[in-house]
Structures are given as C-alpha cells and as structure tokens.
Short mmCIF file of C-alpha atoms and ligand atoms in Angstrom, two decimals:
data_model
loop_
_atom_site.label_atom_id
_atom_site.label_comp_id
_atom_site.label_asym_id
_atom_site.label_seq_id
_atom_site.Cartn_x
_atom_site.Cartn_y
_atom_site.Cartn_z
CA MET A 1 0.00 0.00 0.00
CA GLU A 2 1.50 3.35 -1.09
CA SER A 3 0.10 6.81 -0.37
CA MET A 4 1.66 8.51 -3.42
CA ARG A 5 3.21 7.92 -6.85
CA TRP A 6 5.52 10.31 -8.69
CA ASN A 7 5.21 10.27 -12.49
CA GLY A 8 7.99 12.63 -13.52
CA ASP A 9 5.69 15.59 -14.13
CA SER A 10 2.73 14.91 -11.84
CA LEU A 11 2.06 13.49 -8.38
CA GLU A 12 -0.68 10.95 -7.75
CA LEU A 13 -2.04 11.03 -4.23
CA LEU A 14 -4.33 8.37 -2.80
CA ASP A 15 -7.35 10.46 -1.77
CA GLN A 16 -7.61 9.72 1.95
CA THR A 17 -10.85 11.64 2.33
CA LYS A 18 -12.58 9.04 0.12
CA LEU A 19 -11.37 5.97 2.01
CA PRO A 20 -12.65 3.42 2.87
CA LYS A 21 -15.57 3.81 0.46
CA ALA A 22 -13.48 4.48 -2.64
CA LEU A 23 -9.88 3.98 -3.68
CA GLU A 24 -9.25 7.02 -5.85
CA TYR A 25 -6.11 8.90 -6.81
CA ILE A 26 -5.80 12.66 -7.26
CA HIS A 27 -3.58 13.65 -10.17
CA CYS A 28 -1.69 16.76 -9.05
CA GLN A 29 -0.39 18.50 -12.18
CA ASP A 30 0.88 21.55 -10.27
CA TYR A 31 2.10 22.57 -6.82
CA ARG A 32 -1.15 24.41 -6.03
CA ARG A 33 -3.07 21.14 -6.18
CA VAL A 34 -0.51 19.51 -3.88
CA GLY A 35 -0.93 22.38 -1.39
CA LEU A 36 -4.70 22.03 -1.55
CA ALA A 37 -4.46 18.28 -0.99
CA ILE A 38 -2.38 18.89 2.16
CA LYS A 39 -4.86 21.48 3.47
CA ARG A 40 -7.85 19.25 2.74
CA LEU A 41 -6.17 16.19 4.33
CA GLU A 42 -6.45 14.30 1.04
CA VAL A 43 -2.84 13.53 1.85
CA ARG A 44 -2.17 13.57 5.60
CA GLY A 45 0.13 12.18 8.26
CA ALA A 46 3.42 13.93 9.02
CA PRO A 47 5.85 11.98 6.78
CA ALA A 48 3.40 11.80 3.85
CA ILE A 49 2.86 15.57 4.00
CA GLY A 50 6.63 16.11 3.90
CA ALA A 51 7.18 13.87 0.88
CA ALA A 52 4.18 15.34 -0.97
CA ALA A 53 5.41 18.89 -0.32
CA ALA A 54 8.86 17.97 -1.68
CA TYR A 55 7.23 16.89 -4.94
CA GLY A 56 5.14 20.07 -4.79
CA VAL A 57 8.38 22.06 -4.89
CA VAL A 58 9.49 20.00 -7.92
CA LEU A 59 6.21 20.71 -9.75
CA GLY A 60 6.62 24.40 -8.93
CA ALA A 61 10.20 24.41 -10.25
CA GLN A 62 9.11 22.68 -13.46
CA GLU A 63 6.39 25.33 -13.95
CA VAL A 64 8.75 28.32 -13.67
CA VAL A 65 11.81 26.70 -15.24
CA LYS A 66 11.91 29.14 -18.17
CA ASP A 67 11.67 32.26 -15.99
CA ALA A 68 14.68 34.52 -15.44
CA ASP A 69 13.88 34.82 -11.72
CA PHE A 70 13.49 31.02 -11.43
CA ARG A 71 15.18 30.62 -8.05
CA GLU A 72 13.22 33.46 -6.43
CA LYS A 73 9.98 31.98 -7.76
CA VAL A 74 10.82 28.51 -6.41
CA ALA A 75 11.45 30.11 -2.99
CA VAL A 76 8.01 31.77 -3.12
CA ILE A 77 6.38 28.45 -4.06
CA ALA A 78 8.18 26.70 -1.19
CA GLU A 79 6.92 29.40 1.16
CA GLU A 80 3.36 28.86 -0.07
CA LEU A 81 3.65 25.13 0.61
CA ARG A 82 4.98 25.84 4.11
CA GLN A 83 1.74 27.67 4.91
CA THR A 84 -0.47 24.64 4.30
CA ARG A 85 -0.37 23.08 7.80
CA PRO A 86 1.53 24.27 10.90
CA THR A 87 2.06 21.35 13.28
CA ALA A 88 3.83 18.46 11.54
CA VAL A 89 7.50 19.42 11.42
CA ASN A 90 8.19 16.92 8.63
CA LEU A 91 6.62 19.41 6.23
CA PHE A 92 9.23 22.06 7.11
CA TRP A 93 12.02 19.47 7.28
CA ALA A 94 11.27 18.34 3.71
CA ILE A 95 10.94 21.88 2.32
CA ASP A 96 14.16 22.92 4.08
CA ARG A 97 15.94 20.00 2.39
CA MET A 98 14.57 21.07 -0.98
CA MET A 99 15.70 24.67 -0.48
CA ALA A 100 19.13 23.52 0.71
CA CYS A 101 19.38 21.47 -2.50
CA LEU A 102 18.47 24.56 -4.54
CA ASP A 103 21.05 26.66 -2.69
CA ALA A 104 23.72 24.01 -3.27
CA CYS A 105 23.33 24.30 -7.07
CA ASP A 106 26.00 26.53 -8.64
CA ALA A 107 24.80 29.99 -9.60
CA ASP A 108 25.57 29.33 -13.28
CA MET A 109 23.69 26.06 -13.42
CA ALA A 110 20.86 26.04 -15.99
CA ASN A 111 17.34 26.14 -14.56
CA ASP A 112 16.33 22.81 -16.04
CA ALA A 113 19.39 21.16 -14.49
CA VAL A 114 18.43 22.66 -11.11
CA ALA A 115 14.90 21.31 -11.54
CA VAL A 116 16.37 17.84 -12.16
CA LYS A 117 18.44 18.16 -8.95
CA LEU A 118 15.28 19.07 -7.04
CA GLU A 119 13.48 16.07 -8.46
CA GLU A 120 16.36 13.83 -7.35
CA GLU A 121 16.18 15.29 -3.85
CA ALA A 122 12.41 14.67 -3.61
CA LYS A 123 13.02 11.06 -4.65
CA VAL A 124 15.65 10.75 -1.90
CA ILE A 125 13.11 12.06 0.65
CA GLU A 126 10.54 9.54 -0.61
CA GLU A 127 12.99 6.63 -0.52
CA LEU A 128 14.33 7.63 2.88
CA ASP A 129 10.83 7.43 4.31
CA ARG A 130 10.44 3.84 3.08
CA GLU A 131 13.80 2.90 4.63
CA VAL A 132 13.35 4.63 8.00
CA ASN A 133 9.93 3.09 8.50
CA ARG A 134 11.37 -0.38 7.99
CA SER A 135 14.23 0.08 10.45
CA MET A 136 12.01 1.88 12.98
CA SER A 137 9.61 -1.05 12.81
CA GLU A 138 12.38 -3.56 13.43
CA HIS A 139 13.57 -1.61 16.47
CA GLY A 140 10.02 -1.22 17.75
CA ALA A 141 9.13 -4.87 17.37
CA THR A 142 11.90 -5.79 19.85
CA LEU A 143 9.72 -4.26 22.58
CA PHE A 144 7.30 -7.17 22.16
CA THR A 145 8.54 -10.57 23.18
CA GLU A 146 5.17 -12.22 23.79
CA PRO A 147 1.74 -11.83 22.17
CA VAL A 148 -0.05 -8.60 23.16
CA SER A 149 -3.00 -6.50 22.07
CA ILE A 150 -2.19 -2.91 21.20
CA LEU A 151 -4.27 0.26 21.12
CA THR A 152 -3.53 2.96 18.57
CA HIS A 153 -4.97 6.40 17.86
CA CYS A 154 -5.44 8.17 14.52
CA ASN A 155 -3.58 6.68 11.55
CA ALA A 156 0.19 6.35 11.62
CA GLY A 157 0.25 3.74 8.91
CA ALA A 158 1.30 3.34 5.29
CA LEU A 159 -1.26 6.00 4.42
CA ALA A 160 0.38 8.55 6.74
CA THR A 161 3.82 7.91 5.27
CA VAL A 162 5.11 6.96 1.83
CA ALA A 163 4.74 3.29 2.76
CA TYR A 164 4.62 0.81 5.68
CA GLY A 165 3.97 3.35 8.45
CA THR A 166 5.45 4.32 11.80
CA ALA A 167 3.20 3.08 14.65
CA LEU A 168 1.45 0.69 12.26
CA GLY A 169 4.85 -0.26 10.83
CA VAL A 170 5.90 -1.45 14.29
CA ILE A 171 2.59 -3.28 14.62
CA ARG A 172 3.05 -4.88 11.16
CA GLN A 173 6.53 -6.10 12.10
CA ALA A 174 5.48 -7.33 15.57
CA HIS A 175 2.51 -9.09 13.96
CA ALA A 176 4.81 -10.79 11.44
CA GLU A 177 6.86 -12.03 14.41
CA GLY A 178 3.74 -13.49 16.03
CA HIS A 179 3.49 -10.94 18.82
CA VAL A 180 0.27 -9.08 18.00
CA VAL A 181 -3.01 -10.65 19.05
CA ARG A 182 -5.23 -7.72 18.10
CA VAL A 183 -5.18 -3.98 17.50
CA PHE A 184 -7.77 -1.69 19.04
CA ALA A 185 -8.20 1.35 16.80
CA ASP A 186 -9.69 4.54 18.25
CA GLU A 187 -12.04 6.00 15.66
CA THR A 188 -10.43 9.44 16.15
CA ARG A 189 -13.01 12.19 16.03
CA PRO A 190 -13.58 14.58 14.39
CA LEU A 191 -12.24 13.29 11.07
CA LEU A 192 -12.22 9.56 11.84
CA GLN A 193 -8.73 8.69 10.66
CA GLY A 194 -8.82 5.64 12.97
CA ALA A 195 -12.13 4.33 11.68
CA ARG A 196 -11.68 5.18 8.02
CA LEU A 197 -7.96 4.60 7.58
CA THR A 198 -6.39 2.50 10.37
CA ALA A 199 -9.27 0.00 10.52
CA TRP A 200 -9.21 -0.26 6.72
CA GLU A 201 -5.43 -0.50 6.42
CA LEU A 202 -5.03 -3.23 9.06
CA ASN A 203 -8.04 -5.14 7.76
CA GLU A 204 -6.54 -5.13 4.25
CA ASP A 205 -3.35 -6.63 5.71
CA GLY A 206 -5.20 -9.32 7.66
CA ILE A 207 -4.14 -7.94 11.06
CA PRO A 208 -6.97 -8.48 13.58
CA VAL A 209 -8.45 -5.06 14.41
CA THR A 210 -11.30 -3.93 16.61
CA LEU A 211 -12.71 -0.46 16.14
CA ILE A 212 -13.77 1.52 19.21
CA THR A 213 -15.02 5.07 19.67
CA ASP A 214 -12.55 7.39 21.40
CA ASN A 215 -14.51 7.42 24.66
CA MET A 216 -14.21 3.63 24.99
CA ALA A 217 -10.40 3.58 25.38
CA GLY A 218 -10.43 3.87 29.19
CA TRP A 219 -12.87 1.01 29.61
CA VAL A 220 -10.93 -1.17 27.16
CA MET A 221 -7.82 -0.58 29.30
CA LYS A 222 -9.68 -1.19 32.56
CA GLN A 223 -10.83 -4.54 31.20
CA LYS A 224 -7.20 -5.46 30.44
CA LYS A 225 -7.92 -5.86 26.77
CA VAL A 226 -4.71 -4.04 25.73
CA GLN A 227 -1.14 -4.35 27.01
CA ALA A 228 0.46 -1.49 25.08
CA VAL A 229 -0.34 1.73 23.20
CA ILE A 230 1.57 2.86 20.10
CA VAL A 231 0.95 6.13 18.30
CA GLY A 232 2.78 8.26 15.75
CA ALA A 233 3.87 11.89 16.13
CA ASP A 234 3.77 15.19 14.29
CA ARG A 235 6.52 16.89 16.25
CA ILE A 236 8.77 15.83 19.13
CA THR A 237 10.63 18.53 21.05
CA SER A 238 14.08 18.24 22.62
CA ASN A 239 12.64 17.30 26.04
CA GLY A 240 10.63 14.41 24.54
CA ASP A 241 7.19 16.06 24.49
CA VAL A 242 5.07 14.72 21.65
CA ALA A 243 2.49 16.46 19.47
CA ASN A 244 0.09 14.07 17.79
CA LYS A 245 -3.55 13.86 16.74
CA ILE A 246 -6.01 15.38 19.19
CA GLY A 247 -7.02 12.74 21.73
CA THR A 248 -3.53 11.27 22.04
CA TYR A 249 -2.94 13.07 25.34
CA SER A 250 -6.11 11.57 26.86
CA VAL A 251 -4.99 8.10 25.75
CA ALA A 252 -1.56 8.65 27.35
CA VAL A 253 -3.10 9.72 30.67
CA LEU A 254 -5.41 6.70 30.64
CA ALA A 255 -2.48 4.39 29.81
CA LYS A 256 -0.48 5.73 32.77
CA GLU A 257 -3.44 5.23 35.11
CA HIS A 258 -3.71 1.60 33.99
CA GLY A 259 0.03 0.87 34.03
CA ILE A 260 0.12 0.33 30.26
CA PRO A 261 3.28 1.44 28.36
CA PHE A 262 2.65 4.31 25.95
CA TYR A 263 5.03 4.19 22.96
CA VAL A 264 5.58 6.76 20.21
CA ALA A 265 7.02 5.71 16.84
CA ALA A 266 8.48 8.50 14.70
CA PRO A 267 11.38 9.12 12.32
CA MET A 268 14.15 11.58 13.18
CA SER A 269 12.54 14.01 10.70
CA THR A 270 9.74 14.44 13.26
CA PHE A 271 12.17 15.71 15.92
CA ASP A 272 12.32 19.47 16.38
CA TRP A 273 15.53 20.09 18.30
CA THR A 274 14.97 23.87 18.07
CA MET A 275 12.10 23.66 20.55
CA GLU A 276 12.71 23.05 24.22
CA SER A 277 9.26 21.78 25.08
CA GLY A 278 5.85 21.02 23.65
CA ASP A 279 4.58 24.40 24.88
CA GLU A 280 6.24 25.95 21.81
CA ILE A 281 4.53 23.73 19.22
CA PRO A 282 1.98 25.54 17.03
CA ILE A 283 -1.29 23.64 17.23
CA GLU A 284 -3.46 23.78 14.13
CA GLU A 285 -7.08 24.77 14.68
CA ARG A 286 -9.40 23.62 11.95
CA ASP A 287 -12.81 24.62 10.67
CA ALA A 288 -15.73 24.38 13.11
CA ASP A 289 -17.75 22.50 10.50
CA GLU A 290 -15.56 19.44 11.07
CA VAL A 291 -17.05 19.18 14.58
CA LYS A 292 -20.60 20.19 13.68
CA HIS A 293 -20.85 17.61 10.90
CA VAL A 294 -19.93 13.99 10.41
CA TYR A 295 -19.30 13.37 6.75
CA GLY A 296 -21.62 16.07 5.55
CA VAL A 297 -24.41 15.25 8.01
CA GLN A 298 -25.13 17.99 10.53
CA THR A 299 -24.75 16.71 14.12
CA ALA A 300 -24.85 19.96 16.15
CA PRO A 301 -26.62 23.34 16.04
CA LEU A 302 -25.01 25.32 13.24
CA ASP A 303 -24.66 28.46 15.39
CA ILE A 304 -22.89 26.72 18.29
CA ASP A 305 -19.37 27.72 19.37
CA VAL A 306 -16.77 25.09 18.57
CA PHE A 307 -13.15 24.48 19.60
CA ASN A 308 -11.36 22.29 17.06
CA PRO A 309 -7.64 21.79 17.75
CA ALA A 310 -6.27 19.14 15.37
CA PHE A 311 -3.44 18.09 17.70
CA ASP A 312 -2.48 17.93 21.36
CA VAL A 313 0.80 17.59 23.20
CA THR A 314 1.61 14.63 25.43
CA PRO A 315 4.21 15.59 28.07
CA HIS A 316 7.24 13.29 28.04
CA GLU A 317 6.44 11.95 31.53
CA TYR A 318 3.68 9.88 29.95
CA VAL A 319 5.88 8.35 27.24
CA ALA A 320 7.56 5.01 28.02
CA ALA A 321 9.72 5.13 24.90
CA ILE A 322 10.16 6.82 21.53
CA ILE A 323 10.92 4.39 18.72
CA THR A 324 13.02 5.77 15.85
CA GLU A 325 14.92 4.38 12.88
CA LYS A 326 18.13 4.83 14.87
CA GLY A 327 16.99 3.03 18.00
CA ILE A 328 14.74 3.44 21.02
CA ILE A 329 14.79 6.27 23.55
CA HIS A 330 13.52 4.88 26.83
CA ASN A 331 12.02 7.34 29.34
CA PRO A 332 12.45 10.38 27.09
CA ASN A 333 13.40 13.60 28.85
CA LYS A 334 15.87 16.41 28.27
CA GLU A 335 18.87 14.28 29.29
CA THR A 336 18.00 11.00 27.54
CA MET A 337 17.06 12.92 24.37
CA ALA A 338 20.33 14.89 24.39
CA ARG A 339 22.33 11.68 24.89
CA PHE A 340 20.51 10.00 22.00
CA LYS A 341 21.12 13.01 19.77
CA LYS A 342 24.82 13.02 20.58
CA GLU A 343 25.21 9.30 19.95
CA LYS A 344 23.07 8.95 16.83
CA MET A 345 23.24 12.17 14.85
O1 LIG B 1 -4.38 15.52 10.80
P1 LIG B 1 -3.60 14.33 10.36
O2 LIG B 1 -4.46 13.19 9.91
O3 LIG B 1 -2.52 14.68 9.36
O4 LIG B 1 -2.85 13.84 11.69
C1 LIG B 1 -2.00 12.74 11.60
C2 LIG B 1 -1.43 12.32 12.89
O5 LIG B 1 -1.62 12.94 13.90
C3 LIG B 1 -0.51 11.14 12.85
O6 LIG B 1 -0.63 10.38 14.01
C4 LIG B 1 0.94 11.65 12.73
O7 LIG B 1 1.06 12.52 11.64
C5 LIG B 1 1.91 10.54 12.59
S1 LIG B 1 1.81 9.79 11.01
C6 LIG B 1 3.04 8.66 10.85
#
C-alpha cells in the first residue's frame, strides 16, 4: 500500500478523504493542487505531508523553469507550501531540504538542471521514508517478546507515510513475528482517521483489528484488553514532548493510570531540536464545520461555538519510549534525548 506515486511531471495522491468507500487517486499536475491536498487532508500524516510537499516544490520548479527569476519563484512556491499546515514538522524538514538542494546548485547552473536536482532530492526524501519506516519497525518490534493486544490512535500507517507506516509499521513487524493478538483502533473524532484509515489498512493486511469510539479507550484498558499503546507523532521537542492527533494526550493519561506502556514511533525528521518543550509547538485549529458535521451530516446546532484543535501535546512523563529508525529512547526527557542526539546524529 502506497500513499503517493511520482510520475515525472505529476504526483498521484491516494485520496484519503474518500477511504474506505473508494480507492481514488488525485492527479496533481501543479504545486497548487498539492498544497490544496495537504490542506484538505487528502494527503495527511506527518511523513506523507513532507514527501508530498517535496514533490510540490518539484512541480513548482518545473512550472517556472523558463523564468529569469526562477530561483526566487521557487522560494516563493516553497513558502506557499509551508503555509499549508503548521504542526507536523516533517513538512518544514522536507521543504528545508529542498531549499538547501536549490542553494547548493552553482549559480551558473541552468534552470532545467536545477529542476532535475530538485526532483532527485524529492526522490531521496521519498525513498528515505520507506527505509526509515522499515528500520524503525524492526527496532520497535523488539519491545514485544510475547503476544499482546495494542491500542492505537489516529492513523500512523502506510497512508500517513510513503509506505509501511510508523506506529502501524511497528505493529506490522510485531505481527509478522507473532506478537500481536489484536489492535484496538480509536475512531479518532472529528475526522475519523482511525475508523476510516487504520481499521481499513489493518483489515486489508489481515491484522486483527477492533474499532472503538474514542470514549471507549479507558474502559478497554480497565478490562485489560490491551497491554500497550503505540501512536505516531507530528513533532517531538528536545525534552521528549510529543504532538500528535487530538485525543492522544487523553490516551496517554489513561495508559499511565492503567500501568500500560505508551510508545511513540516516529522518524528523526519528526524531531524538532529547536524547541525546548511542547509548549512551543503551534497547534493547528481547523474549521468548526468538522465538529458540527460527520461526513456532511449535521450533528450539532449550526450556530454553536466550537473548539477544534487538530493536535495535542503529550508531556514526556507519559511516554515510556520513543521508537526511531536509529533506536529506542527509553524514558524520554531532556537528558536522555540529548544523549541520543549526541550518539546517533
Ligand atoms: O491531521 P492528520 O491526519 O494529518 O494527523 C496525523 C497524525 O496525527 C498522525 O498520528 C501523525 O502525523 C503521525 S503519522 C506517521
């Protein structure tokens, strides 16, 4: 299962707003359509957004390749893509890499040669995501030495990355090793990424999955139906605080109360070493209609006030370990994070 396909002059994105009812691809012929797809969550999940934005920069470069002020125009396009969503740092990481690639091209290099370099860099970002998810999953699976049931929130699967997934990548690997009995998937209101995407993705792969509404997680834990929680992340700060889909924090608090380890699986591109703590992370607030409607059907008074943060921050005290492609950080905090950074980067 792959969330995107690059065709040389267009980007095909699996339309995640249509799943699970329809498997349709969006053909992005220009960077504006890529930006719109990110805003609309047609492509979503931190690593997938980053890779899509990288190809958005390539499409933009191809569009302005004949212009005298080519490099300035590519910078403006990159800036436009940066504005699409604020929380997942992978978006900025990928665009920064693309701009560094542009800056590394000699001043006398022809525009079309620069555009080719940018395309190569986007392909590296795409390929890197496949690789890191595989190694992260192998590290993560070592945490499970006997069969367990695992709860997850939102979708941190193949759909949220280029392929394989982060949290669901670990689950896939642990399942292949015979250590996953069942996955409990929170439906993840308001946009139902757990119900529409995680339940679908795991079902397609033949991994036993039980769908629950978000407010059932505590009771599922109380009844000892799960022995671990694994989620993905949109941004991890240098003290180990974790931003992820709204509702993650509640799951972490419940897990602590029930003595269940709460694991986060994320690539190094999700780490924001410039931020000291989760207090600094910009949290996206989305349209009130997402809360007042469920898939087009009105479920609340239209004139009611709504608060719709798309993410929350789980303080590091709740996190048993962060699983990365370079290894596992147990008990993340300022010191363990700094040690990991020094050893692995
Ligand atoms: O709003 P979304 O669907 O983009 O939010 C996605 C999440 O919060 C994921 O858990 C996170 O990006 C990790 S994906 C590997």
